Amino acid sequence: MSPTQVALLVVGLGLLSLPIAAVIDAARRPALQWNRVGLNRRTWILVMVVGTILGFGIVGVVAALEYLTSVRPKLRMAGEMGSG
């Protein structure tokens, strides 16, 4: 394998790991947090998974970035509100 091929493989695997990590995080968040922020967990997971598979990774990566930078902080704040 040439150095260029190795670099492309590393970048590709890195980009693939982003939606995987985001899906795992989204799946682990309690339903209460999702309800508090008014978002649908299934929809977010579906967009990240299908976007990664059918969108050649690009759609999944963009959705994962949006989840990690916008949705996840909201979910975290909702979790800090307590269980009541």
PDB file of C-alpha atoms in Angstrom:
ATOM      1  CA  MET A   1       0.000   0.000   0.000  1.00  0.00           C
ATOM      2  CA  SER A   2       1.305   3.424  -0.875  1.00  0.00           C
ATOM      3  CA  PRO A   3       1.513   6.231   1.697  1.00  0.00           C
ATOM      4  CA  THR A   4      -1.325   8.023  -0.085  1.00  0.00           C
ATOM      5  CA  GLN A   5      -3.550   4.955   0.159  1.00  0.00           C
ATOM      6  CA  VAL A   6      -2.740   4.552   3.835  1.00  0.00           C
ATOM      7  CA  ALA A   7      -3.544   8.215   4.483  1.00  0.00           C
ATOM      8  CA  LEU A   8      -6.867   7.920   2.634  1.00  0.00           C
ATOM      9  CA  LEU A   9      -7.716   4.775   4.580  1.00  0.00           C
ATOM     10  CA  VAL A  10      -6.969   6.485   7.904  1.00  0.00           C
ATOM     11  CA  VAL A  11      -9.043   9.543   6.959  1.00  0.00           C
ATOM     12  CA  GLY A  12     -11.899   7.325   5.748  1.00  0.00           C
ATOM     13  CA  LEU A  13     -11.921   5.277   8.933  1.00  0.00           C
ATOM     14  CA  GLY A  14     -11.791   8.453  10.995  1.00  0.00           C
ATOM     15  CA  LEU A  15     -14.767   9.891   9.164  1.00  0.00           C
ATOM     16  CA  LEU A  16     -16.659   6.625   9.531  1.00  0.00           C
ATOM     17  CA  SER A  17     -16.009   6.538  13.263  1.00  0.00           C
ATOM     18  CA  LEU A  18     -17.637   9.955  13.762  1.00  0.00           C
ATOM     19  CA  PRO A  19     -21.204   8.861  12.906  1.00  0.00           C
ATOM     20  CA  ILE A  20     -20.678   5.579  14.769  1.00  0.00           C
ATOM     21  CA  ALA A  21     -19.687   7.450  17.941  1.00  0.00           C
ATOM     22  CA  ALA A  22     -22.591   9.869  17.525  1.00  0.00           C
ATOM     23  CA  VAL A  23     -25.099   7.019  17.052  1.00  0.00           C
ATOM     24  CA  ILE A  24     -23.804   5.271  20.167  1.00  0.00           C
ATOM     25  CA  ASP A  25     -24.061   8.487  22.168  1.00  0.00           C
ATOM     26  CA  ALA A  26     -27.572   9.208  20.872  1.00  0.00           C
ATOM     27  CA  ALA A  27     -28.742   5.674  21.658  1.00  0.00           C
ATOM     28  CA  ARG A  28     -27.412   5.871  25.216  1.00  0.00           C
ATOM     29  CA  ARG A  29     -29.232   9.106  26.064  1.00  0.00           C
ATOM     30  CA  PRO A  30     -32.402   8.536  28.125  1.00  0.00           C
ATOM     31  CA  ALA A  31     -35.754   9.199  26.471  1.00  0.00           C
ATOM     32  CA  LEU A  32     -36.449  11.868  29.097  1.00  0.00           C
ATOM     33  CA  GLN A  33     -33.606  14.008  27.766  1.00  0.00           C
ATOM     34  CA  TRP A  34     -34.876  13.697  24.198  1.00  0.00           C
ATOM     35  CA  ASN A  35     -38.401  14.608  25.325  1.00  0.00           C
ATOM     36  CA  ARG A  36     -37.148  17.660  27.210  1.00  0.00           C
ATOM     37  CA  VAL A  37     -35.434  19.093  24.140  1.00  0.00           C
ATOM     38  CA  GLY A  38     -38.305  18.148  21.821  1.00  0.00           C
ATOM     39  CA  LEU A  39     -36.272  15.981  19.471  1.00  0.00           C
ATOM     40  CA  ASN A  40     -36.738  12.445  18.218  1.00  0.00           C
ATOM     41  CA  ARG A  41     -33.945   9.978  18.966  1.00  0.00           C
ATOM     42  CA  ARG A  42     -34.990   7.519  16.253  1.00  0.00           C
ATOM     43  CA  THR A  43     -34.946  10.209  13.594  1.00  0.00           C
ATOM     44  CA  TRP A  44     -31.452  11.388  14.514  1.00  0.00           C
ATOM     45  CA  ILE A  45     -30.078   7.852  14.633  1.00  0.00           C
ATOM     46  CA  LEU A  46     -31.769   6.972  11.344  1.00  0.00           C
ATOM     47  CA  VAL A  47     -30.380  10.041   9.575  1.00  0.00           C
ATOM     48  CA  MET A  48     -26.863   9.315  10.803  1.00  0.00           C
ATOM     49  CA  VAL A  49     -26.983   5.603   9.916  1.00  0.00           C
ATOM     50  CA  VAL A  50     -28.736   5.877   6.554  1.00  0.00           C
ATOM     51  CA  GLY A  51     -26.741   8.981   5.677  1.00  0.00           C
ATOM     52  CA  THR A  52     -23.522   7.107   6.291  1.00  0.00           C
ATOM     53  CA  ILE A  53     -24.570   4.046   4.311  1.00  0.00           C
ATOM     54  CA  LEU A  54     -26.427   5.617   1.389  1.00  0.00           C
ATOM     55  CA  GLY A  55     -24.868   9.061   1.339  1.00  0.00           C
ATOM     56  CA  PHE A  56     -21.339   7.746   0.822  1.00  0.00           C
ATOM     57  CA  GLY A  57     -20.563   8.821   4.361  1.00  0.00           C
ATOM     58  CA  ILE A  58     -20.938  12.547   3.706  1.00  0.00           C
ATOM     59  CA  VAL A  59     -24.526  12.905   4.898  1.00  0.00           C
ATOM     60  CA  GLY A  60     -23.808  10.769   7.958  1.00  0.00           C
ATOM     61  CA  VAL A  61     -20.727  12.796   8.853  1.00  0.00           C
ATOM     62  CA  VAL A  62     -22.608  16.087   8.480  1.00  0.00           C
ATOM     63  CA  ALA A  63     -25.503  14.767  10.582  1.00  0.00           C
ATOM     64  CA  ALA A  64     -23.051  13.467  13.194  1.00  0.00           C
ATOM     65  CA  LEU A  65     -21.292  16.828  13.350  1.00  0.00           C
ATOM     66  CA  GLU A  66     -24.640  18.578  13.793  1.00  0.00           C
ATOM     67  CA  TYR A  67     -25.643  16.109  16.490  1.00  0.00           C
ATOM     68  CA  LEU A  68     -22.350  16.424  18.375  1.00  0.00           C
ATOM     69  CA  THR A  69     -22.153  20.227  18.193  1.00  0.00           C
ATOM     70  CA  SER A  70     -25.808  21.207  18.553  1.00  0.00           C
ATOM     71  CA  VAL A  71     -28.049  18.408  19.796  1.00  0.00           C
ATOM     72  CA  ARG A  72     -25.722  16.678  22.268  1.00  0.00           C
ATOM     73  CA  PRO A  73     -25.096  19.838  24.342  1.00  0.00           C
ATOM     74  CA  LYS A  74     -28.861  20.355  24.616  1.00  0.00           C
ATOM     75  CA  LEU A  75     -29.335  16.756  25.699  1.00  0.00           C
ATOM     76  CA  ARG A  76     -26.558  17.106  28.250  1.00  0.00           C
ATOM     77  CA  MET A  77     -28.216  20.217  29.709  1.00  0.00           C
ATOM     78  CA  ALA A  78     -31.550  18.395  29.831  1.00  0.00           C
ATOM     79  CA  GLY A  79     -29.851  15.597  31.756  1.00  0.00           C
ATOM     80  CA  GLU A  80     -28.478  18.059  34.279  1.00  0.00           C
ATOM     81  CA  MET A  81     -32.015  19.221  35.081  1.00  0.00           C
ATOM     82  CA  GLY A  82     -32.578  16.094  37.172  1.00  0.00           C
ATOM     83  CA  SER A  83     -34.937  13.190  36.789  1.00  0.00           C
ATOM     84  CA  GLY A  84     -38.152  14.965  37.699  1.00  0.00           C
TER      85      GLY A  84
END
